[in-house]
XYZ file of C-alpha atoms in Angstrom:
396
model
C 27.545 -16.383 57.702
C 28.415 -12.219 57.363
C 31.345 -12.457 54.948
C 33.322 -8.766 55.029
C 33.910 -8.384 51.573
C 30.165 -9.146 50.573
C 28.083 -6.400 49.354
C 26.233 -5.247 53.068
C 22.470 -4.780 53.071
C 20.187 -3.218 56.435
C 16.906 -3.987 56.385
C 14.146 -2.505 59.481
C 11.247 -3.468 60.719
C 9.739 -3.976 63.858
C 7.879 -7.228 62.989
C 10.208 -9.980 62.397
C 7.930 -12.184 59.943
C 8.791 -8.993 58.259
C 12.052 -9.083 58.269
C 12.122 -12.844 57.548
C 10.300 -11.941 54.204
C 12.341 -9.245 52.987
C 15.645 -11.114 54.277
C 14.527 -13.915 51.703
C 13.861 -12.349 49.072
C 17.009 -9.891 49.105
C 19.664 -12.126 50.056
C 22.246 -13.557 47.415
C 25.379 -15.351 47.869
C 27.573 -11.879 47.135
C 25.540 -10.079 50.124
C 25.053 -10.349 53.706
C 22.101 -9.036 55.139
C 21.851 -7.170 58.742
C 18.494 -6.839 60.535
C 17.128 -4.556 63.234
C 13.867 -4.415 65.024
C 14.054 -0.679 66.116
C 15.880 2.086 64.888
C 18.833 2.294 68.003
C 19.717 -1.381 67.012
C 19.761 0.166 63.352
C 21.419 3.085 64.194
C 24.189 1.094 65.808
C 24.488 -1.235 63.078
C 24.621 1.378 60.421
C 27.568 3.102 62.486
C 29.508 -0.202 62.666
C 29.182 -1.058 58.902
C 29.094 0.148 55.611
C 25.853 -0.370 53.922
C 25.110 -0.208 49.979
C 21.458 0.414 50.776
C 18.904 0.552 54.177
C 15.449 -0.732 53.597
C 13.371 1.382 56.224
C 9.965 0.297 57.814
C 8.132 3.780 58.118
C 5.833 2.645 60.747
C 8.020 1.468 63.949
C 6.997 2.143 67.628
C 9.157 4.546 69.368
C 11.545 5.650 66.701
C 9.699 5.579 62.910
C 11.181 5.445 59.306
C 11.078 9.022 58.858
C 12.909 9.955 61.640
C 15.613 7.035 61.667
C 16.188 8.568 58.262
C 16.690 12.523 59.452
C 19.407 10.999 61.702
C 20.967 9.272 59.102
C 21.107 11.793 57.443
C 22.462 14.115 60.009
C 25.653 11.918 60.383
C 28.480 11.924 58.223
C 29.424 8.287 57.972
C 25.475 7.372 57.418
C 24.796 10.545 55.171
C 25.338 8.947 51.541
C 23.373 5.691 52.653
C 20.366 5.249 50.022
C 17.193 4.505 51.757
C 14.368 2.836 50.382
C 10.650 3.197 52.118
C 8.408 -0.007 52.984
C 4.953 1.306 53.786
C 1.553 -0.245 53.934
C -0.011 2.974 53.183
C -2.032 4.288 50.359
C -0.431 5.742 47.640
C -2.803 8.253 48.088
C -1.156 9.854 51.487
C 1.316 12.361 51.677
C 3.794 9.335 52.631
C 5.775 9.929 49.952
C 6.378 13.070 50.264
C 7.501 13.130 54.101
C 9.765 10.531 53.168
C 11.414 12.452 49.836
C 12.156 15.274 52.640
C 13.361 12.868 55.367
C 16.081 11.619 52.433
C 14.579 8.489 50.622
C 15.822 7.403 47.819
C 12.160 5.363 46.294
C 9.381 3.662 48.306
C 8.293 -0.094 47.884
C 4.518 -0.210 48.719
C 2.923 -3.504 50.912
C 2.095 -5.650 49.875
C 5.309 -6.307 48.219
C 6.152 -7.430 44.447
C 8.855 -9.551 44.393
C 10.060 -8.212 41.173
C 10.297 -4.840 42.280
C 11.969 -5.312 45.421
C 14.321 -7.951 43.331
C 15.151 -5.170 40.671
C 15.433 -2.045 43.196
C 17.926 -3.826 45.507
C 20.033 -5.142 42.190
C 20.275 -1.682 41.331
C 21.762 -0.572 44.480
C 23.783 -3.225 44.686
C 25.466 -2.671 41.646
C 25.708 0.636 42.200
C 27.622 0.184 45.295
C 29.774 -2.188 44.022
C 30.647 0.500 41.184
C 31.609 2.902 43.377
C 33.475 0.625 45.552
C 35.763 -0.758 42.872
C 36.075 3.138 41.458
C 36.727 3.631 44.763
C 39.293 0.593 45.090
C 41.055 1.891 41.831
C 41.572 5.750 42.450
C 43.491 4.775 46.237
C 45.348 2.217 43.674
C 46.499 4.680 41.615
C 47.068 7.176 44.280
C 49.102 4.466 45.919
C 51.054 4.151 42.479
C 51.897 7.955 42.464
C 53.026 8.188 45.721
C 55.173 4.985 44.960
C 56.589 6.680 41.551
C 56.688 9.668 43.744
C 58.722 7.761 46.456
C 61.024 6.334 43.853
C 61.697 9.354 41.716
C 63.117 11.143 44.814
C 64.802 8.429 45.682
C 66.273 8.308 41.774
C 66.984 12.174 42.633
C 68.670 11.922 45.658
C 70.361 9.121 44.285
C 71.639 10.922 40.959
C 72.526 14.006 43.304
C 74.825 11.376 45.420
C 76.553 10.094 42.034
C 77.073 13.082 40.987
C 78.300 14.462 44.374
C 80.617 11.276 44.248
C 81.746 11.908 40.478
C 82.873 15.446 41.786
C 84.185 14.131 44.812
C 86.081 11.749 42.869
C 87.682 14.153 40.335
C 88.436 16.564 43.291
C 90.273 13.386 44.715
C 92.163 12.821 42.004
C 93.272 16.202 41.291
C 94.380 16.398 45.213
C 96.504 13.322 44.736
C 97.995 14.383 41.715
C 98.835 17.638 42.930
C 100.403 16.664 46.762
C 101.772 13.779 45.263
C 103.896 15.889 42.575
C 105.752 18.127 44.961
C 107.633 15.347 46.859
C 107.769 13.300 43.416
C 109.586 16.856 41.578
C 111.628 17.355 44.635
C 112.756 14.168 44.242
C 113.038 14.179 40.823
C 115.422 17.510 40.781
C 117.426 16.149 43.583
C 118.102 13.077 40.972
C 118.919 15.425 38.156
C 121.949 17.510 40.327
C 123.127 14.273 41.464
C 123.404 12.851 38.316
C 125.164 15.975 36.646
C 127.607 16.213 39.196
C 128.373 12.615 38.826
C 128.551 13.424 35.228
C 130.885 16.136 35.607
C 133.046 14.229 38.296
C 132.191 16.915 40.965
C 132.680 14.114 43.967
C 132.549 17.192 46.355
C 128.928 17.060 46.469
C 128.630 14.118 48.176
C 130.730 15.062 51.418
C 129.294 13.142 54.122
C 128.021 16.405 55.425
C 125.889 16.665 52.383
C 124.999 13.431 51.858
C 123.453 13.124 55.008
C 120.795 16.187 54.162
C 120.171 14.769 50.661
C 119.195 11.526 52.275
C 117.375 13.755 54.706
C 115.539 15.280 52.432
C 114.800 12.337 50.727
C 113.227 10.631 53.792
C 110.862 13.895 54.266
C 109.854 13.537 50.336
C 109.355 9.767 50.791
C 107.429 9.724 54.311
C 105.300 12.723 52.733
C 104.129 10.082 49.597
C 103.306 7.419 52.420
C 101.161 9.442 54.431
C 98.808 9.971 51.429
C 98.845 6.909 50.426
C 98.437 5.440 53.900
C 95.534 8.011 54.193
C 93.960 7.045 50.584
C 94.337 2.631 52.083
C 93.037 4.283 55.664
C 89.790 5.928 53.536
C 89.063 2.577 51.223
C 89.236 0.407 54.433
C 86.568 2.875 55.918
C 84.181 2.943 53.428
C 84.605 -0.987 52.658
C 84.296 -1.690 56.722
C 87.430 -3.501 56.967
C 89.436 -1.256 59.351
C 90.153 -2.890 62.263
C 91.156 -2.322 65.683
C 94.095 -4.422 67.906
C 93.801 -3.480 71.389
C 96.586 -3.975 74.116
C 97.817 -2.136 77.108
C 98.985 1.294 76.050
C 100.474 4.160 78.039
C 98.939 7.097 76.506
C 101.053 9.693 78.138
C 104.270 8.194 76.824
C 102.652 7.699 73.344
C 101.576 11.491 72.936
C 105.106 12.328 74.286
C 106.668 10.298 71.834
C 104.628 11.964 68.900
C 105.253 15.293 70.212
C 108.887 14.656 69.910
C 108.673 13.144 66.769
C 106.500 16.204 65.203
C 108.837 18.653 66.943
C 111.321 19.770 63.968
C 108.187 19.707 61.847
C 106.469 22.269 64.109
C 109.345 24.093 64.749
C 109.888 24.395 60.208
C 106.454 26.043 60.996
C 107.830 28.598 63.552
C 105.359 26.853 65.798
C 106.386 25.098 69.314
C 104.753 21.815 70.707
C 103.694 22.266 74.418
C 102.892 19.054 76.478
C 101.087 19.065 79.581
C 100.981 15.432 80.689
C 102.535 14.489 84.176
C 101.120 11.248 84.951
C 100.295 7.843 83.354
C 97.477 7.081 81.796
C 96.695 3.451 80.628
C 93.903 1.768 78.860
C 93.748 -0.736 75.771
C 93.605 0.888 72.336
C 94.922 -0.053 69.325
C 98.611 1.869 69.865
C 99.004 2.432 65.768
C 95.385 4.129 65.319
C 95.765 6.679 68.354
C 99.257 7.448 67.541
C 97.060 8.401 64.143
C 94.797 10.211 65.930
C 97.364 12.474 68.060
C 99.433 13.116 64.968
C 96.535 14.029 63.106
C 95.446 16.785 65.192
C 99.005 18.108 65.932
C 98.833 18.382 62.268
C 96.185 19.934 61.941
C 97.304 22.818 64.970
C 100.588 23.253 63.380
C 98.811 23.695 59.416
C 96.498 26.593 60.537
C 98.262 27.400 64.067
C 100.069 30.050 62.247
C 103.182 29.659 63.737
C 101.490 29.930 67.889
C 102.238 27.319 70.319
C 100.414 24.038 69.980
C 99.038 23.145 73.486
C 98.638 18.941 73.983
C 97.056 18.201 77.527
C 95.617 15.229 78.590
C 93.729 13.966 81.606
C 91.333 10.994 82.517
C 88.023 10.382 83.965
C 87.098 7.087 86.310
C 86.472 5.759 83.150
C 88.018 7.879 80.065
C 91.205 9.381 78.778
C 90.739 12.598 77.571
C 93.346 14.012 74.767
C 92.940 18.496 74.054
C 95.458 19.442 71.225
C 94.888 23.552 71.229
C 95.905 25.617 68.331
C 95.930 29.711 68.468
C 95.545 29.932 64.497
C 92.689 31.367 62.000
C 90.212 29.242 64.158
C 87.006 27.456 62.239
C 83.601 29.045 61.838
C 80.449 27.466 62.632
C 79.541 26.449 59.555
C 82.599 24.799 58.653
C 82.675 22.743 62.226
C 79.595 21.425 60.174
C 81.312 19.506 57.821
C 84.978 19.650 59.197
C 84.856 15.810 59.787
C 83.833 14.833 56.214
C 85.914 13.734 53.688
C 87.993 15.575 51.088
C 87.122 18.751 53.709
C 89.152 21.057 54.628
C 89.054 24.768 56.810
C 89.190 26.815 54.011
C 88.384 26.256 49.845
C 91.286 27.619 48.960
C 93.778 25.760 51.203
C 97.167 26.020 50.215
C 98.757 24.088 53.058
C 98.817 20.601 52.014
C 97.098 17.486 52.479
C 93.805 15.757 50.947
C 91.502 16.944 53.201
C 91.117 13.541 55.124
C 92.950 13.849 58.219
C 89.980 14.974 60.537
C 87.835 12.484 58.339
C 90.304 9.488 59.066
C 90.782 11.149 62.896
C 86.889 10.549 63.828
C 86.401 7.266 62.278
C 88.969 5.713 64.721
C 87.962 7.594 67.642
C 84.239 6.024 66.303
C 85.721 3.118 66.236
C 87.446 3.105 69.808
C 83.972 4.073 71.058
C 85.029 7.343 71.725
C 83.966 10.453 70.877
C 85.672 13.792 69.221
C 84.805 17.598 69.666
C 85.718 20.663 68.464
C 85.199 24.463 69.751
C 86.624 27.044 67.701
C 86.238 30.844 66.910
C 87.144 32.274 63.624
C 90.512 34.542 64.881
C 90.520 32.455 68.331
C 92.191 29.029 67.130
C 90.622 25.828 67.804
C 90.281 23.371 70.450
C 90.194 19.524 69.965
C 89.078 17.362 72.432
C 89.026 13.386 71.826
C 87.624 10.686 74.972
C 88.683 7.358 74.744
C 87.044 4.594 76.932
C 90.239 3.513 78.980
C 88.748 -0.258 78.889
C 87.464 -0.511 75.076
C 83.506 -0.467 73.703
């Protein structure tokens, strides 16, 4: 039985007692040995397999030795076969020499010695099996570079990330600390003159005309520290997979109405005015709390870098979508910054001064993601910017 991971042997000749001969006295338990009576059924044997060594008959009808050999040695895959001679000629003849230029490797001369024939295919043999296990090793070791090649990228891209997240982090931090200090100062100073004038007995202070814009002002302060921290909660339940989506019937048109009115004094603080262009319902089942997010997000976002134009909301719907534009007339975005606008900790310009961590947008696509919808942006630097937000009416 041929076993594939034996050492291969060809031997040729067109006289089978022949080939019976030389089969016995080659073949060993580590080798399987191929025959052919002509030199096509060696050539397509030698194409098929690979051989450690071909034992050539030089006289063959049709196709001899010496020319099986110079084809051979014409093709690439057969080219580095060593060939070894059987001839029942003289010594004397020039034999040996035709078969030295046809690419022979030594000659065995009939009748054969067993010895010799023993000893020259041993050689070969081991010679093959040499180069084969050189061979085996070197596309081992390549194997193991490309594997420590693999795996130091991946260590680089990997230290890159942590220290892209390190800077991300201390970025983070530094945003928080700073946004979270002018509401928590305000505050602060509001506490200071109230306590003074309670000191000094100055009960004027807290006419009910005043009081009511302290505790104004208050609320602003306090809802200011609960949007970052609701973003910060909205961020970790992104990253951890936990946010979560409670659908129900929702009129869209009255819920970006509402917002609108809600935002309206904090456009207006902005010189900026809200304009809503949404005359009939539209319905669908969303999760009310995330796209009331996702419209105040991006009126946020107008008013921030609108520079005091009109904010344009419109909405509309396809047979199978709601579609919500929020238009700003502001500094406008350029193209590479719509690149990365929807990352986190991002914002329009490096040097923003206008508030906020930088996660709105971030926070904005992950729940249209997460409705199934989709968010786009065009935007000119000078121009403004124009958001657009679809939002399967029945759910993903």
């Amino acid at each position: 039985m041929m076993n594939e991971t034996s050492t291969k042997l060809l031997i040729v000749d067109d006289l089978p007692e022949n080939l019976r001969a030389l089969n016995a006295l080659i073949r060993e338990s580590d080798r399987s040995v191929y025959q052919a009576s002509s030199g096509e059924e060696a050539l397509a044997l030698l194409l098929e397999h690979d051989f450690a060594l071909a034992i050539l008959d030089v006289q063959m009808p049709e196709m001899d030795g010496f020319e099986l050999a110079q084809l051979m040695r014409g093709t690439e895959k057969t080219r580095h076969i060593p060939i070894v001679f059987v001839t029942a000629a003289g010594k004397e003849m020039n034999f040996s020499f035709q078969g030295y230029e046809s690419g022979a490797v030594d000659f065995l001369h009939k009748p054969l010695d067993i010895n010799a024939v023993q000893s020259k295919v041993n050689v070969f043999v081991a010679l093959h099996q040499q180069r084969s296990e050189t061979r085996r090793q070197v596309q081992a070791l390549e194997h193991s570079r490309q594997q420590q090649e693999a795996l130091l990228k991946e260590l680089r891209a990997t230290q890159a990330e942590l220290q892209r997240s390190l800077r991300l982090r201390d970025e983070f931090m530094s945003m928080v600390a700073h946004e979270l200090r002018t509401p928590l100062n305000t505050l602060f100073l509001e506490t200071q003159m109230r306590t003074v004038n309670l000191e000094r007995g100055n009960l004027a202070a807290f006419d009910p005309d005043k009081l009511g814009k302290m505790v104004a002002r208050d609320g602003r302060q306090i809802r200011s520290m609960v949007r970052l921290i609701d973003d910060m909660l909205d961020v970790s339940r992104i990253t951890s997979g936990k946010l979560s989506i409670r659908r129900e019937a929702v009129d869209l048109t009255c819920l970006v109405r509402r917002v609108a009115d809600d935002l309206g004094p904090y456009a207006a603080a902005s010189g900026s005015v809200l304009e809503v262009m949404a005359f009939e319902p539209i319905h669908g089942f969303w999760d009310a709390f995330r796209v009331e997010q996702i419209v105040v997000n991006l009126i946020s976002n107008a008013v921030r870098y609108g520079q005091g134009q009109p904010v344009e909301i419109s909405l509309a719907h396809t047979q199978n979508s709601a579609v919500i534009e929020v238009r700003d007339h502001g500094i406008g975005i350029n193209a590479r910054d719509q690149e990365r606008i929807f990352d986190a900790f991002e914002r329009v310009m490096h040097q923003d001064r206008t508030g906020g961590l930088g996660l709105g947008l971030f926070i904005t696509k992950q729940l249209v993601d997460a409705h199934g919808g989709a968010i786009t942006l065009q935007s000119q630097p000078g121009n403004g910017a124009l958001f657009s937000v679809t939002l399967p009416l029945a759910g993903s």
